[in-house]
């Protein structure tokens, strides 16, 4: 494989509750190896129909605010056509339209070029599937 493109898949356990799981440290560790000080792009992708990738502040309540906003926009009730799984599970399948399953981020000198308060996060509202995968791909 070329040094210009490197990819790795992370296994992430999100548990049995809705969560915003911070991936920033895992992204930085991957870039320490893959980017080796080079500029490029990091693509973060989750191959799930009920999860997304967000760049958001964490630890100050913003992650909880995001989950609360998703509850307002996508209530876990019986209005959804997609009805298998936990009550309201159909909303989990609409989530990726609002929180896409990918993000592409700049890498400068081998490090993520995030803003001061930005973190890369997996957003998972599906309580039925606690085992997730996230693919990190560096192009540089």
mmCIF file of N, CA and C in Angstrom:
data_model
loop_
_atom_site.group_PDB
_atom_site.id
_atom_site.type_symbol
_atom_site.label_atom_id
_atom_site.label_comp_id
_atom_site.label_asym_id
_atom_site.label_seq_id
_atom_site.Cartn_x
_atom_site.Cartn_y
_atom_site.Cartn_z
ATOM 1 N N UNK A 1 0.845 -1.183 0.000
ATOM 2 C CA UNK A 1 0.000 0.000 0.000
ATOM 3 C C UNK A 1 0.890 1.246 0.000
ATOM 4 N N UNK A 2 0.482 2.246 -0.689
ATOM 5 C CA UNK A 2 1.217 3.498 -0.780
ATOM 6 C C UNK A 2 1.208 4.244 0.545
ATOM 7 N N UNK A 3 2.295 4.969 0.822
ATOM 8 C CA UNK A 3 2.336 5.819 2.012
ATOM 9 C C UNK A 3 1.371 6.991 1.892
ATOM 10 N N UNK A 4 0.919 7.293 0.677
ATOM 11 C CA UNK A 4 0.020 8.421 0.463
ATOM 12 C C UNK A 4 -1.379 8.148 1.004
ATOM 13 N N UNK A 5 -1.749 6.865 1.126
ATOM 14 C CA UNK A 5 -3.078 6.502 1.629
ATOM 15 C C UNK A 5 -2.932 5.390 2.661
ATOM 16 N N UNK A 6 -3.445 5.627 3.856
ATOM 17 C CA UNK A 6 -3.408 4.632 4.925
ATOM 18 C C UNK A 6 -4.770 4.612 5.590
ATOM 19 N N UNK A 7 -5.234 3.412 5.936
ATOM 20 C CA UNK A 7 -6.543 3.297 6.566
ATOM 21 C C UNK A 7 -6.497 2.304 7.710
ATOM 22 N N UNK A 8 -7.372 2.515 8.674
ATOM 23 C CA UNK A 8 -7.488 1.626 9.834
ATOM 24 C C UNK A 8 -8.935 1.656 10.301
ATOM 25 N N UNK A 9 -9.410 0.524 10.804
ATOM 26 C CA UNK A 9 -10.760 0.453 11.347
ATOM 27 C C UNK A 9 -10.689 0.325 12.861
ATOM 28 N N UNK A 10 -11.430 1.183 13.546
ATOM 29 C CA UNK A 10 -11.536 1.144 15.004
ATOM 30 C C UNK A 10 -12.791 0.375 15.397
ATOM 31 N N UNK A 11 -12.707 -0.392 16.454
ATOM 32 C CA UNK A 11 -13.890 -1.001 17.069
ATOM 33 C C UNK A 11 -14.266 -0.115 18.248
ATOM 34 N N UNK A 12 -15.504 0.327 18.287
ATOM 35 C CA UNK A 12 -15.979 1.232 19.338
ATOM 36 C C UNK A 12 -17.218 0.608 19.970
ATOM 37 N N UNK A 13 -17.196 0.482 21.295
ATOM 38 C CA UNK A 13 -18.367 0.008 22.019
ATOM 39 C C UNK A 13 -19.041 1.221 22.636
ATOM 40 N N UNK A 14 -20.277 1.481 22.216
ATOM 41 C CA UNK A 14 -20.985 2.673 22.678
ATOM 42 C C UNK A 14 -21.933 2.385 23.832
ATOM 43 N N UNK A 15 -22.187 1.125 24.133
ATOM 44 C CA UNK A 15 -23.067 0.792 25.245
ATOM 45 C C UNK A 15 -24.523 0.752 24.837
ATOM 46 N N UNK A 16 -25.381 0.665 25.816
ATOM 47 C CA UNK A 16 -26.825 0.508 25.576
ATOM 48 C C UNK A 16 -27.595 1.800 25.818
ATOM 49 N N UNK A 17 -26.885 2.944 25.675
ATOM 50 C CA UNK A 17 -27.569 4.226 25.794
ATOM 51 C C UNK A 17 -27.082 5.139 24.673
ATOM 52 N N UNK A 18 -27.847 6.148 24.379
ATOM 53 C CA UNK A 18 -27.444 7.107 23.354
ATOM 54 C C UNK A 18 -26.171 7.807 23.806
ATOM 55 N N UNK A 19 -25.278 8.059 22.857
ATOM 56 C CA UNK A 19 -24.002 8.629 23.273
ATOM 57 C C UNK A 19 -23.355 9.457 22.172
ATOM 58 N N UNK A 20 -22.508 10.367 22.612
ATOM 59 C CA UNK A 20 -21.573 11.086 21.758
ATOM 60 C C UNK A 20 -20.199 10.635 22.234
ATOM 61 N N UNK A 21 -19.542 9.797 21.435
ATOM 62 C CA UNK A 21 -18.284 9.160 21.817
ATOM 63 C C UNK A 21 -17.118 9.896 21.153
ATOM 64 N N UNK A 22 -16.232 10.457 21.953
ATOM 65 C CA UNK A 22 -15.114 11.249 21.449
ATOM 66 C C UNK A 22 -14.056 10.345 20.801
ATOM 67 N N UNK A 23 -13.746 10.622 19.544
ATOM 68 C CA UNK A 23 -12.758 9.859 18.776
ATOM 69 C C UNK A 23 -11.461 10.640 18.557
ATOM 70 N N UNK A 24 -11.357 11.833 19.110
ATOM 71 C CA UNK A 24 -10.243 12.720 18.792
ATOM 72 C C UNK A 24 -8.896 12.100 19.124
ATOM 73 N N UNK A 25 -8.771 11.498 20.296
ATOM 74 C CA UNK A 25 -7.490 10.878 20.673
ATOM 75 C C UNK A 25 -7.134 9.722 19.753
ATOM 76 N N UNK A 26 -8.128 8.917 19.370
ATOM 77 C CA UNK A 26 -7.880 7.804 18.447
ATOM 78 C C UNK A 26 -7.448 8.333 17.075
ATOM 79 N N UNK A 27 -8.048 9.436 16.636
ATOM 80 C CA UNK A 27 -7.654 10.051 15.367
ATOM 81 C C UNK A 27 -6.210 10.549 15.445
ATOM 82 N N UNK A 28 -5.859 11.192 16.549
ATOM 83 C CA UNK A 28 -4.500 11.714 16.719
ATOM 84 C C UNK A 28 -3.476 10.582 16.752
ATOM 85 N N UNK A 29 -3.796 9.495 17.437
ATOM 86 C CA UNK A 29 -2.883 8.352 17.495
ATOM 87 C C UNK A 29 -2.680 7.741 16.108
ATOM 88 N N UNK A 30 -3.760 7.622 15.351
ATOM 89 C CA UNK A 30 -3.667 7.112 13.983
ATOM 90 C C UNK A 30 -2.780 8.018 13.135
ATOM 91 N N UNK A 31 -2.970 9.334 13.250
ATOM 92 C CA UNK A 31 -2.182 10.265 12.451
ATOM 93 C C UNK A 31 -0.717 10.279 12.845
ATOM 94 N N UNK A 32 -0.396 10.011 14.107
ATOM 95 C CA UNK A 32 1.005 9.923 14.515
ATOM 96 C C UNK A 32 1.742 8.898 13.662
ATOM 97 N N UNK A 33 1.083 7.786 13.368
ATOM 98 C CA UNK A 33 1.668 6.743 12.522
ATOM 99 C C UNK A 33 1.499 7.049 11.036
ATOM 100 N N UNK A 34 0.266 7.314 10.628
ATOM 101 C CA UNK A 34 -0.064 7.383 9.206
ATOM 102 C C UNK A 34 0.455 8.643 8.525
ATOM 103 N N UNK A 35 0.345 9.777 9.175
ATOM 104 C CA UNK A 35 0.714 11.038 8.533
ATOM 105 C C UNK A 35 2.210 11.304 8.625
ATOM 106 N N UNK A 36 2.830 10.859 9.716
ATOM 107 C CA UNK A 36 4.285 11.030 9.892
ATOM 108 C C UNK A 36 4.725 12.467 9.591
ATOM 109 N N UNK A 37 3.974 13.434 10.126
ATOM 110 C CA UNK A 37 4.344 14.839 9.983
ATOM 111 C C UNK A 37 3.915 15.507 8.695
ATOM 112 N N UNK A 38 3.235 14.777 7.809
ATOM 113 C CA UNK A 38 2.823 15.337 6.513
ATOM 114 C C UNK A 38 1.470 16.047 6.602
ATOM 115 N N UNK A 39 1.219 16.899 5.633
ATOM 116 C CA UNK A 39 -0.091 17.514 5.446
ATOM 117 C C UNK A 39 -0.975 16.546 4.664
ATOM 118 N N UNK A 40 -2.275 16.678 4.837
ATOM 119 C CA UNK A 40 -3.201 15.848 4.079
ATOM 120 C C UNK A 40 -4.610 15.990 4.603
ATOM 121 N N UNK A 41 -5.377 14.933 4.411
ATOM 122 C CA UNK A 41 -6.774 14.899 4.850
ATOM 123 C C UNK A 41 -7.033 13.619 5.626
ATOM 124 N N UNK A 42 -7.818 13.744 6.690
ATOM 125 C CA UNK A 42 -8.294 12.587 7.440
ATOM 126 C C UNK A 42 -9.780 12.451 7.160
ATOM 127 N N UNK A 43 -10.170 11.283 6.668
ATOM 128 C CA UNK A 43 -11.586 10.980 6.511
ATOM 129 C C UNK A 43 -11.974 10.031 7.628
ATOM 130 N N UNK A 44 -13.076 10.346 8.298
ATOM 131 C CA UNK A 44 -13.619 9.525 9.375
ATOM 132 C C UNK A 44 -14.994 9.063 8.891
ATOM 133 N N UNK A 45 -15.216 7.740 8.880
ATOM 134 C CA UNK A 45 -16.446 7.189 8.321
ATOM 135 C C UNK A 45 -16.944 6.044 9.192
ATOM 136 N N UNK A 46 -18.235 6.025 9.471
ATOM 137 C CA UNK A 46 -18.834 4.895 10.169
ATOM 138 C C UNK A 46 -19.822 4.205 9.237
ATOM 139 N N UNK A 47 -19.639 2.901 8.992
ATOM 140 C CA UNK A 47 -20.489 2.191 8.030
ATOM 141 C C UNK A 47 -21.762 1.640 8.673
ATOM 142 N N UNK A 48 -22.501 2.517 9.323
ATOM 143 C CA UNK A 48 -23.728 2.102 10.003
ATOM 144 C C UNK A 48 -24.882 3.000 9.558
ATOM 145 N N UNK A 49 -26.068 2.428 9.440
ATOM 146 C CA UNK A 49 -27.252 3.174 9.017
ATOM 147 C C UNK A 49 -27.880 3.954 10.160
ATOM 148 N N UNK A 50 -27.314 3.841 11.362
ATOM 149 C CA UNK A 50 -27.923 4.481 12.529
ATOM 150 C C UNK A 50 -26.895 5.219 13.390
ATOM 151 N N UNK A 51 -25.848 5.749 12.781
ATOM 152 C CA UNK A 51 -24.837 6.501 13.529
ATOM 153 C C UNK A 51 -24.267 7.580 12.621
ATOM 154 N N UNK A 52 -23.612 8.558 13.214
ATOM 155 C CA UNK A 52 -23.027 9.637 12.436
ATOM 156 C C UNK A 52 -21.735 10.132 13.059
ATOM 157 N N UNK A 53 -21.046 10.986 12.332
ATOM 158 C CA UNK A 53 -19.800 11.604 12.786
ATOM 159 C C UNK A 53 -20.048 13.110 12.903
ATOM 160 N N UNK A 54 -19.705 13.673 14.048
ATOM 161 C CA UNK A 54 -19.885 15.112 14.270
ATOM 162 C C UNK A 54 -18.580 15.731 14.753
ATOM 163 N N UNK A 55 -18.372 16.985 14.395
ATOM 164 C CA UNK A 55 -17.285 17.782 14.957
ATOM 165 C C UNK A 55 -17.973 18.772 15.884
ATOM 166 N N UNK A 56 -17.737 18.587 17.192
ATOM 167 C CA UNK A 56 -18.487 19.342 18.202
ATOM 168 C C UNK A 56 -17.633 19.479 19.457
ATOM 169 N N UNK A 57 -17.923 20.482 20.239
ATOM 170 C CA UNK A 57 -17.293 20.618 21.552
ATOM 171 C C UNK A 57 -17.856 19.543 22.481
ATOM 172 N N UNK A 58 -16.995 18.941 23.276
ATOM 173 C CA UNK A 58 -17.440 17.941 24.255
ATOM 174 C C UNK A 58 -17.004 18.356 25.653
ATOM 175 N N UNK A 59 -17.639 17.758 26.649
ATOM 176 C CA UNK A 59 -17.229 17.972 28.030
ATOM 177 C C UNK A 59 -17.824 19.193 28.697
ATOM 178 N N UNK A 60 -18.452 20.073 27.946
ATOM 179 C CA UNK A 60 -19.040 21.278 28.546
ATOM 180 C C UNK A 60 -20.561 21.231 28.491
ATOM 181 N N UNK A 61 -21.096 20.076 28.107
ATOM 182 C CA UNK A 61 -22.533 19.941 27.988
ATOM 183 C C UNK A 61 -23.032 19.966 26.561
ATOM 184 N N UNK A 62 -22.182 20.355 25.608
ATOM 185 C CA UNK A 62 -22.619 20.426 24.213
ATOM 186 C C UNK A 62 -22.989 19.054 23.670
ATOM 187 N N UNK A 63 -22.290 18.011 24.120
ATOM 188 C CA UNK A 63 -22.619 16.667 23.669
ATOM 189 C C UNK A 63 -24.008 16.269 24.167
ATOM 190 N N UNK A 64 -24.324 16.597 25.417
ATOM 191 C CA UNK A 64 -25.675 16.337 25.940
ATOM 192 C C UNK A 64 -26.715 17.204 25.235
ATOM 193 N N UNK A 65 -26.334 18.452 24.911
ATOM 194 C CA UNK A 65 -27.242 19.335 24.174
ATOM 195 C C UNK A 65 -27.540 18.768 22.792
ATOM 196 N N UNK A 66 -26.537 18.185 22.140
ATOM 197 C CA UNK A 66 -26.767 17.574 20.828
ATOM 198 C C UNK A 66 -27.770 16.433 20.942
ATOM 199 N N UNK A 67 -27.599 15.564 21.932
ATOM 200 C CA UNK A 67 -28.548 14.455 22.114
ATOM 201 C C UNK A 67 -29.948 14.981 22.427
ATOM 202 N N UNK A 68 -30.042 16.039 23.224
ATOM 203 C CA UNK A 68 -31.351 16.631 23.533
ATOM 204 C C UNK A 68 -31.990 17.213 22.276
ATOM 205 N N UNK A 69 -31.189 17.889 21.450
ATOM 206 C CA UNK A 69 -31.717 18.448 20.197
ATOM 207 C C UNK A 69 -32.199 17.335 19.272
ATOM 208 N N UNK A 70 -31.453 16.238 19.224
ATOM 209 C CA UNK A 70 -31.882 15.109 18.386
ATOM 210 C C UNK A 70 -33.179 14.501 18.900
ATOM 211 N N UNK A 71 -33.368 14.501 20.230
ATOM 212 C CA UNK A 71 -34.640 14.022 20.795
ATOM 213 C C UNK A 71 -35.796 14.916 20.364
ATOM 214 N N UNK A 72 -35.537 16.223 20.301
ATOM 215 C CA UNK A 72 -36.576 17.153 19.871
ATOM 216 C C UNK A 72 -36.897 16.964 18.389
ATOM 217 N N UNK A 73 -35.857 16.866 17.571
ATOM 218 C CA UNK A 73 -36.048 16.718 16.128
ATOM 219 C C UNK A 73 -36.523 15.321 15.729
ATOM 220 N N UNK A 74 -36.035 14.304 16.443
ATOM 221 C CA UNK A 74 -36.312 12.909 16.117
ATOM 222 C C UNK A 74 -36.792 12.182 17.376
ATOM 223 N N UNK A 75 -38.032 12.395 17.786
ATOM 224 C CA UNK A 75 -38.509 11.759 19.015
ATOM 225 C C UNK A 75 -38.547 10.234 18.889
ATOM 226 N N UNK A 76 -38.245 9.566 19.989
ATOM 227 C CA UNK A 76 -38.269 8.092 20.025
ATOM 228 C C UNK A 76 -39.681 7.635 20.364
ATOM 229 N N UNK A 77 -40.578 7.756 19.384
ATOM 230 C CA UNK A 77 -41.962 7.342 19.604
ATOM 231 C C UNK A 77 -42.421 6.464 18.447
ATOM 232 N N UNK A 78 -43.717 6.269 18.314
ATOM 233 C CA UNK A 78 -44.233 5.319 17.329
ATOM 234 C C UNK A 78 -44.601 5.944 15.980
ATOM 235 N N UNK A 79 -44.130 7.142 15.692
ATOM 236 C CA UNK A 79 -44.477 7.809 14.426
ATOM 237 C C UNK A 79 -43.725 7.258 13.212
ATOM 238 N N UNK A 80 -42.673 6.489 13.425
ATOM 239 C CA UNK A 80 -41.773 6.076 12.361
ATOM 240 C C UNK A 80 -42.267 4.832 11.631
ATOM 241 N N UNK A 81 -42.077 4.814 10.319
ATOM 242 C CA UNK A 81 -42.463 3.663 9.498
ATOM 243 C C UNK A 81 -41.553 2.464 9.774
ATOM 244 N N UNK A 82 -40.297 2.740 10.011
ATOM 245 C CA UNK A 82 -39.301 1.704 10.301
ATOM 246 C C UNK A 82 -39.489 1.311 11.770
ATOM 247 N N UNK A 83 -39.993 0.108 12.042
ATOM 248 C CA UNK A 83 -40.468 -0.199 13.391
ATOM 249 C C UNK A 83 -39.797 -1.364 14.101
ATOM 250 N N UNK A 84 -38.775 -1.991 13.563
ATOM 251 C CA UNK A 84 -38.172 -3.086 14.322
ATOM 252 C C UNK A 84 -37.288 -2.520 15.436
ATOM 253 N N UNK A 85 -36.883 -3.361 16.372
ATOM 254 C CA UNK A 85 -35.983 -2.915 17.435
ATOM 255 C C UNK A 85 -36.707 -2.194 18.551
ATOM 256 N N UNK A 86 -35.961 -1.388 19.290
ATOM 257 C CA UNK A 86 -36.499 -0.642 20.418
ATOM 258 C C UNK A 86 -37.578 0.329 19.955
ATOM 259 N N UNK A 87 -38.506 0.705 20.851
ATOM 260 C CA UNK A 87 -39.526 1.694 20.474
ATOM 261 C C UNK A 87 -38.866 2.986 19.956
ATOM 262 N N UNK A 88 -39.345 3.462 18.822
ATOM 263 C CA UNK A 88 -38.806 4.682 18.232
ATOM 264 C C UNK A 88 -37.527 4.484 17.434
ATOM 265 N N UNK A 89 -37.123 3.233 17.212
ATOM 266 C CA UNK A 89 -35.866 2.944 16.522
ATOM 267 C C UNK A 89 -35.821 3.529 15.111
ATOM 268 N N UNK A 90 -36.962 3.741 14.495
ATOM 269 C CA UNK A 90 -36.981 4.328 13.155
ATOM 270 C C UNK A 90 -36.253 5.654 13.090
ATOM 271 N N UNK A 91 -36.287 6.417 14.167
ATOM 272 C CA UNK A 91 -35.588 7.708 14.196
ATOM 273 C C UNK A 91 -34.086 7.543 14.032
ATOM 274 N N UNK A 92 -33.556 6.391 14.532
ATOM 275 C CA UNK A 92 -32.120 6.140 14.418
ATOM 276 C C UNK A 92 -31.694 6.041 12.963
ATOM 277 N N UNK A 93 -32.610 5.576 12.098
ATOM 278 C CA UNK A 93 -32.307 5.443 10.676
ATOM 279 C C UNK A 93 -32.404 6.775 9.945
ATOM 280 N N UNK A 94 -33.005 7.778 10.556
ATOM 281 C CA UNK A 94 -33.075 9.120 9.979
ATOM 282 C C UNK A 94 -31.869 9.959 10.424
ATOM 283 N N UNK A 95 -31.270 9.597 11.544
ATOM 284 C CA UNK A 95 -30.135 10.343 12.105
ATOM 285 C C UNK A 95 -29.054 10.682 11.083
ATOM 286 N N UNK A 96 -28.587 9.735 10.241
ATOM 287 C CA UNK A 96 -27.488 10.073 9.323
ATOM 288 C C UNK A 96 -27.819 11.161 8.303
ATOM 289 N N UNK A 97 -29.099 11.470 8.115
ATOM 290 C CA UNK A 97 -29.450 12.593 7.239
ATOM 291 C C UNK A 97 -29.136 13.924 7.920
ATOM 292 N N UNK A 98 -29.104 13.935 9.255
ATOM 293 C CA UNK A 98 -28.809 15.152 10.022
ATOM 294 C C UNK A 98 -27.377 15.180 10.545
ATOM 295 N N UNK A 99 -26.876 14.030 10.952
ATOM 296 C CA UNK A 99 -25.490 13.879 11.406
ATOM 297 C C UNK A 99 -24.878 12.849 10.456
ATOM 298 N N UNK A 100 -24.197 13.296 9.405
ATOM 299 C CA UNK A 100 -23.734 12.372 8.369
ATOM 300 C C UNK A 100 -22.749 11.336 8.907
ATOM 301 N N UNK A 101 -22.620 10.220 8.217
ATOM 302 C CA UNK A 101 -21.743 9.158 8.694
ATOM 303 C C UNK A 101 -20.262 9.394 8.378
ATOM 304 N N UNK A 102 -19.901 10.613 8.023
ATOM 305 C CA UNK A 102 -18.514 10.889 7.632
ATOM 306 C C UNK A 102 -18.143 12.337 7.929
ATOM 307 N N UNK A 103 -16.835 12.555 8.026
ATOM 308 C CA UNK A 103 -16.275 13.912 8.094
ATOM 309 C C UNK A 103 -14.884 13.844 7.478
ATOM 310 N N UNK A 104 -14.510 14.874 6.750
ATOM 311 C CA UNK A 104 -13.161 14.986 6.199
ATOM 312 C C UNK A 104 -12.525 16.223 6.803
ATOM 313 N N UNK A 105 -11.344 16.019 7.404
ATOM 314 C CA UNK A 105 -10.713 17.054 8.209
ATOM 315 C C UNK A 105 -9.290 17.331 7.734
ATOM 316 N N UNK A 106 -8.852 18.593 7.810
ATOM 317 C CA UNK A 106 -7.487 18.915 7.399
ATOM 318 C C UNK A 106 -6.462 18.409 8.421
ATOM 319 N N UNK A 107 -5.333 17.980 7.883
ATOM 320 C CA UNK A 107 -4.191 17.554 8.700
ATOM 321 C C UNK A 107 -3.014 18.420 8.275
ATOM 322 N N UNK A 108 -2.431 19.116 9.239
ATOM 323 C CA UNK A 108 -1.286 19.996 8.979
ATOM 324 C C UNK A 108 -0.116 19.499 9.822
ATOM 325 N N UNK A 109 0.990 19.220 9.163
ATOM 326 C CA UNK A 109 2.198 18.723 9.831
ATOM 327 C C UNK A 109 1.887 17.503 10.712
ATOM 328 N N UNK A 110 1.003 16.644 10.213
ATOM 329 C CA UNK A 110 0.703 15.392 10.905
ATOM 330 C C UNK A 110 -0.314 15.483 12.020
ATOM 331 N N UNK A 111 -0.893 16.660 12.217
ATOM 332 C CA UNK A 111 -1.855 16.836 13.309
ATOM 333 C C UNK A 111 -3.192 17.352 12.767
ATOM 334 N N UNK A 112 -4.277 16.929 13.425
ATOM 335 C CA UNK A 112 -5.596 17.445 13.063
ATOM 336 C C UNK A 112 -5.625 18.957 13.234
ATOM 337 N N UNK A 113 -6.142 19.652 12.252
ATOM 338 C CA UNK A 113 -6.243 21.112 12.309
ATOM 339 C C UNK A 113 -7.640 21.487 12.787
ATOM 340 N N UNK A 114 -7.936 21.115 14.029
ATOM 341 C CA UNK A 114 -9.230 21.424 14.635
ATOM 342 C C UNK A 114 -9.166 22.762 15.359
ATOM 343 N N UNK A 115 -10.330 23.360 15.546
ATOM 344 C CA UNK A 115 -10.409 24.561 16.374
ATOM 345 C C UNK A 115 -10.200 24.199 17.844
ATOM 346 N N UNK A 116 -10.008 25.210 18.664
ATOM 347 C CA UNK A 116 -9.675 25.017 20.076
ATOM 348 C C UNK A 116 -10.622 24.071 20.790
ATOM 349 N N UNK A 117 -11.909 24.184 20.570
ATOM 350 C CA UNK A 117 -12.876 23.398 21.332
ATOM 351 C C UNK A 117 -13.489 22.254 20.519
ATOM 352 N N UNK A 118 -12.995 22.013 19.322
ATOM 353 C CA UNK A 118 -13.592 20.987 18.472
ATOM 354 C C UNK A 118 -13.045 19.596 18.780
ATOM 355 N N UNK A 119 -13.950 18.623 18.764
ATOM 356 C CA UNK A 119 -13.608 17.206 18.902
ATOM 357 C C UNK A 119 -14.314 16.443 17.787
ATOM 358 N N UNK A 120 -13.732 15.317 17.402
ATOM 359 C CA UNK A 120 -14.334 14.430 16.406
ATOM 360 C C UNK A 120 -15.079 13.345 17.174
ATOM 361 N N UNK A 121 -16.379 13.182 16.902
ATOM 362 C CA UNK A 121 -17.206 12.292 17.714
ATOM 363 C C UNK A 121 -18.080 11.373 16.870
ATOM 364 N N UNK A 122 -18.279 10.170 17.392
ATOM 365 C CA UNK A 122 -19.272 9.242 16.872
ATOM 366 C C UNK A 122 -20.568 9.516 17.615
ATOM 367 N N UNK A 123 -21.636 9.783 16.889
ATOM 368 C CA UNK A 123 -22.950 10.024 17.483
ATOM 369 C C UNK A 123 -23.780 8.767 17.244
ATOM 370 N N UNK A 124 -24.201 8.129 18.334
ATOM 371 C CA UNK A 124 -24.914 6.855 18.237
ATOM 372 C C UNK A 124 -26.167 6.911 19.102
ATOM 373 N N UNK A 125 -27.327 6.919 18.453
ATOM 374 C CA UNK A 125 -28.600 6.927 19.189
ATOM 375 C C UNK A 125 -29.253 5.549 19.226
ATOM 376 N N UNK A 126 -28.618 4.562 18.586
ATOM 377 C CA UNK A 126 -29.186 3.221 18.493
ATOM 378 C C UNK A 126 -28.776 2.382 19.697
ATOM 379 N N UNK A 127 -29.685 2.214 20.630
ATOM 380 C CA UNK A 127 -29.405 1.453 21.850
ATOM 381 C C UNK A 127 -29.361 -0.051 21.589
ATOM 382 N N UNK A 128 -29.803 -0.491 20.415
ATOM 383 C CA UNK A 128 -29.841 -1.915 20.083
ATOM 384 C C UNK A 128 -28.506 -2.457 19.574
ATOM 385 N N UNK A 129 -27.585 -1.585 19.166
ATOM 386 C CA UNK A 129 -26.319 -2.026 18.591
ATOM 387 C C UNK A 129 -25.154 -1.299 19.259
ATOM 388 N N UNK A 130 -24.562 -1.884 20.299
ATOM 389 C CA UNK A 130 -23.484 -1.199 21.002
ATOM 390 C C UNK A 130 -22.111 -1.354 20.346
ATOM 391 N N UNK A 131 -21.994 -2.194 19.333
ATOM 392 C CA UNK A 131 -20.693 -2.446 18.706
ATOM 393 C C UNK A 131 -20.625 -1.738 17.365
ATOM 394 N N UNK A 132 -19.725 -0.762 17.278
ATOM 395 C CA UNK A 132 -19.614 0.081 16.091
ATOM 396 C C UNK A 132 -18.210 -0.006 15.502
ATOM 397 N N UNK A 133 -18.128 0.324 14.232
ATOM 398 C CA UNK A 133 -16.840 0.432 13.560
ATOM 399 C C UNK A 133 -16.710 1.853 13.024
ATOM 400 N N UNK A 134 -15.493 2.346 13.059
ATOM 401 C CA UNK A 134 -15.184 3.650 12.483
ATOM 402 C C UNK A 134 -13.917 3.482 11.668
ATOM 403 N N UNK A 135 -13.976 3.865 10.389
ATOM 404 C CA UNK A 135 -12.801 3.774 9.527
ATOM 405 C C UNK A 135 -12.123 5.133 9.465
ATOM 406 N N UNK A 136 -10.826 5.140 9.757
ATOM 407 C CA UNK A 136 -9.996 6.330 9.628
ATOM 408 C C UNK A 136 -9.119 6.150 8.395
ATOM 409 N N UNK A 137 -9.112 7.131 7.508
ATOM 410 C CA UNK A 137 -8.305 7.057 6.296
ATOM 411 C C UNK A 137 -7.540 8.359 6.135
ATOM 412 N N UNK A 138 -6.223 8.243 5.977
ATOM 413 C CA UNK A 138 -5.377 9.425 5.769
ATOM 414 C C UNK A 138 -4.897 9.444 4.329
ATOM 415 N N UNK A 139 -5.073 10.584 3.695
ATOM 416 C CA UNK A 139 -4.572 10.812 2.355
ATOM 417 C C UNK A 139 -3.624 11.996 2.428
ATOM 418 N N UNK A 140 -2.374 11.765 2.087
ATOM 419 C CA UNK A 140 -1.398 12.852 2.186
ATOM 420 C C UNK A 140 -0.230 12.662 1.290
#
